[in-house]
XYZ file of C-alpha atoms in Angstrom:
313
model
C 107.291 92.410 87.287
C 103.705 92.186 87.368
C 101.084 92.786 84.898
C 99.700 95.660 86.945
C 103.158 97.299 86.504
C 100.960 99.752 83.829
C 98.325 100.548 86.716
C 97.104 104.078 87.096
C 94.423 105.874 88.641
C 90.802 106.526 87.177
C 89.693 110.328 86.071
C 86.331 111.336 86.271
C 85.682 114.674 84.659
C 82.736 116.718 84.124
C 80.187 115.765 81.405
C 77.146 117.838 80.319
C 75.827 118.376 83.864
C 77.944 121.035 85.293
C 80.965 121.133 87.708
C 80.811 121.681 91.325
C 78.819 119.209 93.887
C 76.040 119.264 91.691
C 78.042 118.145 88.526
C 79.566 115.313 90.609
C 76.446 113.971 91.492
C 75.977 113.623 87.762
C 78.702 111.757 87.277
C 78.581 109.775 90.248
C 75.152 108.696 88.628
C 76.713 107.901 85.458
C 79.083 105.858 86.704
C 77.214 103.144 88.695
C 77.848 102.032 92.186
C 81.190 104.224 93.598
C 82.034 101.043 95.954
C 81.860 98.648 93.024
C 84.066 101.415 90.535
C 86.624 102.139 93.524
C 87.187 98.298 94.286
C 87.856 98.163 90.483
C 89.955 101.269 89.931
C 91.448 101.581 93.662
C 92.166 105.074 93.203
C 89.332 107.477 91.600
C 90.487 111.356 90.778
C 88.333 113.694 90.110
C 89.057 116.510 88.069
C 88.080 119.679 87.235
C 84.656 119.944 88.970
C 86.147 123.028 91.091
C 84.726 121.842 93.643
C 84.398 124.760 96.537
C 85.639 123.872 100.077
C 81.993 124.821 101.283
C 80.063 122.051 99.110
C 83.015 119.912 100.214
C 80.337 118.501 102.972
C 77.895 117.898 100.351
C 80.484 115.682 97.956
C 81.890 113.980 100.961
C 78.274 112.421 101.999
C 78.086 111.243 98.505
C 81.285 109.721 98.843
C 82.489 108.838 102.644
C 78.594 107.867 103.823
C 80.213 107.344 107.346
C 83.825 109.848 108.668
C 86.224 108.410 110.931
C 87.969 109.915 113.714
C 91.555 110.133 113.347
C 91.463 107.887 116.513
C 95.421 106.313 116.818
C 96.696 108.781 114.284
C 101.084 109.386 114.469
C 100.815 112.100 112.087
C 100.432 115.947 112.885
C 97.237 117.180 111.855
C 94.361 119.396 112.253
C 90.834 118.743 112.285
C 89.341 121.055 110.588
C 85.794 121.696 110.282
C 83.098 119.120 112.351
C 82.646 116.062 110.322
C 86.204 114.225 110.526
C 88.110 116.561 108.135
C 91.594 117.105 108.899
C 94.339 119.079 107.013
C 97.348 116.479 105.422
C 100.405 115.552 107.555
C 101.783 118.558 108.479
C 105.793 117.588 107.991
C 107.741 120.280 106.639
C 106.962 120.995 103.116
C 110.870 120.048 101.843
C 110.004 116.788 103.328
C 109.106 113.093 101.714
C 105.842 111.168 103.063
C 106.443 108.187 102.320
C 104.041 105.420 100.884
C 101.615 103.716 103.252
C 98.266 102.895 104.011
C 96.503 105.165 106.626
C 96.761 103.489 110.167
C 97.564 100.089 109.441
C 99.503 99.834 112.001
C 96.970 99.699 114.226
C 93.507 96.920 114.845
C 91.222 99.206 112.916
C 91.842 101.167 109.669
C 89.610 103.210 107.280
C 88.651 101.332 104.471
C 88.487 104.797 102.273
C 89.871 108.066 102.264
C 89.142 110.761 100.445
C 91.734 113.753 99.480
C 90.591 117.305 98.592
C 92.472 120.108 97.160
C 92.159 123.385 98.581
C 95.139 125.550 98.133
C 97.383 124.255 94.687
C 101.005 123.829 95.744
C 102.944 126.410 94.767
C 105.260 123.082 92.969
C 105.334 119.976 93.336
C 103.244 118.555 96.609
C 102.124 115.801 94.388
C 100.182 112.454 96.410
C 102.052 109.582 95.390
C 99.757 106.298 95.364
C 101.311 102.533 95.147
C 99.007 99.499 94.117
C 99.667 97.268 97.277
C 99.844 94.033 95.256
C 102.578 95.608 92.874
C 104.861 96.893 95.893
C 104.083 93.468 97.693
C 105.650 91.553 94.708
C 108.360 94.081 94.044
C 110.211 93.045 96.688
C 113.263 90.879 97.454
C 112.174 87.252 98.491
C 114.435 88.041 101.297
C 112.329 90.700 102.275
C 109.517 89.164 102.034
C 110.379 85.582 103.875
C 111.687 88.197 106.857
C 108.685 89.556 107.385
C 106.529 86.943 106.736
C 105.966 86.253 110.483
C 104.770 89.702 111.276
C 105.949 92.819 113.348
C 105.214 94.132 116.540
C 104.805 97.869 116.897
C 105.964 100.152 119.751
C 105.384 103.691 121.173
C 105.663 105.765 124.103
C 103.029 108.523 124.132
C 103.597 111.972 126.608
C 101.022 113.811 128.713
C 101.586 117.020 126.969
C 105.486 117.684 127.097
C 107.689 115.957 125.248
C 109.001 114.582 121.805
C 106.136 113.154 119.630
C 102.823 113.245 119.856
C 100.371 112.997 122.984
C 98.475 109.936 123.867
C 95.343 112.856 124.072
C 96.289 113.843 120.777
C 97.011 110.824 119.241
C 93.339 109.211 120.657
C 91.770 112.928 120.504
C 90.284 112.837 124.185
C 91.661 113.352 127.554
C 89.457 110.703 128.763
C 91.684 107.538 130.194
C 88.892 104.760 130.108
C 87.948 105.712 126.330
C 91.456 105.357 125.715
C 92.092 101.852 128.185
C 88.912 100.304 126.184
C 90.751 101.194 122.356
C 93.942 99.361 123.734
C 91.989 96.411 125.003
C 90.171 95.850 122.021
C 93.206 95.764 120.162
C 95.067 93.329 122.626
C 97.649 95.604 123.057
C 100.476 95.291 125.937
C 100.283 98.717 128.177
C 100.940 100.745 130.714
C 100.145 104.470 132.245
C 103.764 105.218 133.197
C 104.826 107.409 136.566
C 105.071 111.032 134.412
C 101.575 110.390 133.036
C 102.086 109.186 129.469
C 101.326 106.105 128.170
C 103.434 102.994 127.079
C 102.001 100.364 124.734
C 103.267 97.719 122.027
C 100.902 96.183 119.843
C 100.307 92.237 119.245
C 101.666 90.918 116.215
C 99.920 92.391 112.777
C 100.648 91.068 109.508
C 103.439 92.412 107.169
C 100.557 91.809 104.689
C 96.608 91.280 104.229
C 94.672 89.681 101.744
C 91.829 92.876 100.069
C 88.433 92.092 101.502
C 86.698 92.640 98.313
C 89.316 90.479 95.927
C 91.555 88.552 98.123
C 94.529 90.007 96.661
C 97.397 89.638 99.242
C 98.710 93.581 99.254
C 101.579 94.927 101.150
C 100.207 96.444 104.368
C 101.879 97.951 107.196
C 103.967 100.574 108.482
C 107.096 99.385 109.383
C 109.393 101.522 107.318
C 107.714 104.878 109.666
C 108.306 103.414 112.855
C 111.791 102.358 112.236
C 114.906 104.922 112.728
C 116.580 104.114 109.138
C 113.628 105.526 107.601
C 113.251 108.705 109.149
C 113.236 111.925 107.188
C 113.740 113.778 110.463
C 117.511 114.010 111.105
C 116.664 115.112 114.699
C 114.481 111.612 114.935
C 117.245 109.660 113.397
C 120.119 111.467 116.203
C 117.503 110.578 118.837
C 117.769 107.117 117.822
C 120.903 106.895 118.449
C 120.978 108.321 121.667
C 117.703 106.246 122.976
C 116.974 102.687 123.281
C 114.262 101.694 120.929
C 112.029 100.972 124.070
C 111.922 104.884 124.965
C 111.620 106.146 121.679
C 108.212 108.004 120.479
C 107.838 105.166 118.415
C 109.672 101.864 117.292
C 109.258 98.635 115.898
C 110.707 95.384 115.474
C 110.113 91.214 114.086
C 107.310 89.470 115.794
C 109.777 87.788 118.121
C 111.282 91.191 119.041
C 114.563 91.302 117.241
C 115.710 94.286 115.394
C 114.567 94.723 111.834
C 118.082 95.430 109.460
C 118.104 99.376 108.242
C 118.622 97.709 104.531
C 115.317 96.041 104.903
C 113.489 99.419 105.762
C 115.436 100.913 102.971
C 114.163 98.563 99.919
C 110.458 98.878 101.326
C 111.064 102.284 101.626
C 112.946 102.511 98.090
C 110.112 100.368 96.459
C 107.124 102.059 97.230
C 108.260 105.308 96.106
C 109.948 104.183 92.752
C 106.605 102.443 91.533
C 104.129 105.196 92.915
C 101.885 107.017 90.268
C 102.008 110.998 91.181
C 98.730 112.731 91.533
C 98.857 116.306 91.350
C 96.853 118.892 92.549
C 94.939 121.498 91.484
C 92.201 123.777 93.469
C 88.509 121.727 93.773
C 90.132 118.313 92.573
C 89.453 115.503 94.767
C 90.572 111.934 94.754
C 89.513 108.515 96.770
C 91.554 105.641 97.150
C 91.183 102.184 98.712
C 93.056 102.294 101.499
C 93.484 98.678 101.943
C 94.528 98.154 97.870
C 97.155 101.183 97.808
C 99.555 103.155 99.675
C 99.760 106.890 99.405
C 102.271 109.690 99.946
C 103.407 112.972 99.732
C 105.774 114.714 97.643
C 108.057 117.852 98.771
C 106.737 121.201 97.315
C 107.312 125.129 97.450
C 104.508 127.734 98.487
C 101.135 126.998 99.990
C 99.728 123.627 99.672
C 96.306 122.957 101.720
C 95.060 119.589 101.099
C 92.116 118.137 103.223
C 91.472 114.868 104.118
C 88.936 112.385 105.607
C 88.431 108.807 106.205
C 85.550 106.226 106.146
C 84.955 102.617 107.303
């Protein structure tokens, strides 16, 4: 096991300056330059600066200089205020999210994201996070070697009725040629089908990347969400076996297009969530991660949980 087996996130708490936006600007100060600490750290948490949701504007410019569209986004969400802030996955609170890094399945990820506690959970509703490099080397060799070559990604989008998301949800606009001119720039493989949705399977993309920043090779992609094994969803996992994988909402498979074993899903699966540090919540906290350096969750809970989130490049 790795060195960084002991890695955990970094708290920042409030000094002599004050909580709220105006005692995280202090801090911020004290710290030195936030891309510099979160390369270092990969996951910052701050606590305790009770935070209000209406200076959350405020801290996210200090923070996330530049908000991403959820633009390719699987997961149900809301946006909820103008800026690129969107509630959390919105799976059914008894429900596992499992670890992985947001929208790496696709040709363009955030580079940051930052969480923000609104509502405390009730229990539980913790945000798991993995260090990439750590779940990368956790695995079996034969896991590794198998994926070594890459995957190819699959999904089959609806107009507005059917199982899964949209395609003018999942690329928030109804516009076609915005949409055409994302898949082309990705080199993906699609189609606008005869009912009006939209077919597409991605290129190849790496089972792993190397961190801009420090070269570490991390674990980095999405394969264990796509696949039917891994699916919390016993509906999803029924409809698997009624469907071929080519008309499900969403599949994937080896670069050269053969099936990827359930028991390989299952150990990536297994692994990330046996070596991921739980963050917990409480109202005002915040946290950032690297999204390229660690994977992130979501643990079930009870009662309201309202966590906010938004990206960056």
């Amino acid at each position: 096991m790795s060195a960084q087996s002991d890695w955990r996130p970094r708290e920042v708490r409030p000094g002599g300056d004050g909580t709220g936006a105006d005692g995280l600007r202090h801090a911020l100060a004290a710290t030195g330059d936030f891309g510099d600490v979160l390369t270092e750290a990969k996951v910052v948490v701050f606590r305790d600066f009770q935070v209000t949701e209406q200076e959350l504007d405020t801290v996210m410019d200090l923070l996330l200089p530049n908000r991403l569209a959820y633009t390719h986004g699987t997961s149900p969400r809301t946006k909820v205020a103008a800026g690129n802030v969107y509630t959390s996955t919105e799976y059914p609170s008894e429900q596992t999210i499992a670890m992985h890094n947001e929208l790496s399945y696709s040709h363009t990820w955030p580079a940051r994201l930052l969480f923000y506690c609104a509502t405390t959970p009730g229990s539980g509703g913790a945000t798991p996070v993995v260090d990439g490099e750590l779940w990368l080397e956790s695995l079996d060799e034969e896991v590794r070697d198998a994926f070594a070559g890459g995957i190819r990604y699959s999904q089959n989008l609806h107009d507005g009725y059917g199982l899964g998301r949209s395609w003018k949800q999942t690329f928030e606009t109804d516009d076609r040629a915005v949409v055409e001119a994302f898949l082309d720039a990705g080199s993906f493989d699609w189609k606008w089908t005869a009912d009006g949705g939209l077919r597409m399977v991605s290129p190849v993309r790496p089972a792993s990347i190397k961190h801009p920043a420090t070269g570490t090779e991390v674990w980095f992609n999405q394969a264990d969400h796509f696949h039917p094994a891994a699916l919390g969803d016993a509906v999803a996992r029924e409809l698997a076996q009624i469907l071929a994988p080519e008309e499900l909402p969403q599949s994937v498979t080896f670069a050269d297009g053969s099936p990827i074993p359930d028991a390989y899903v299952l150990h990536v699966y297994d692994r990330g969530l046996e070596l991921a540090v739980d963050v917990d919540w409480r109202q005002g906290d915040l946290m950032v991660i690297d999204n390229v350096a660690v994977g992130h969750g979501r643990r079930p809970y009870t009662g309201d949980r309202r966590v906010l989130v938004a990206m960056s490049d």
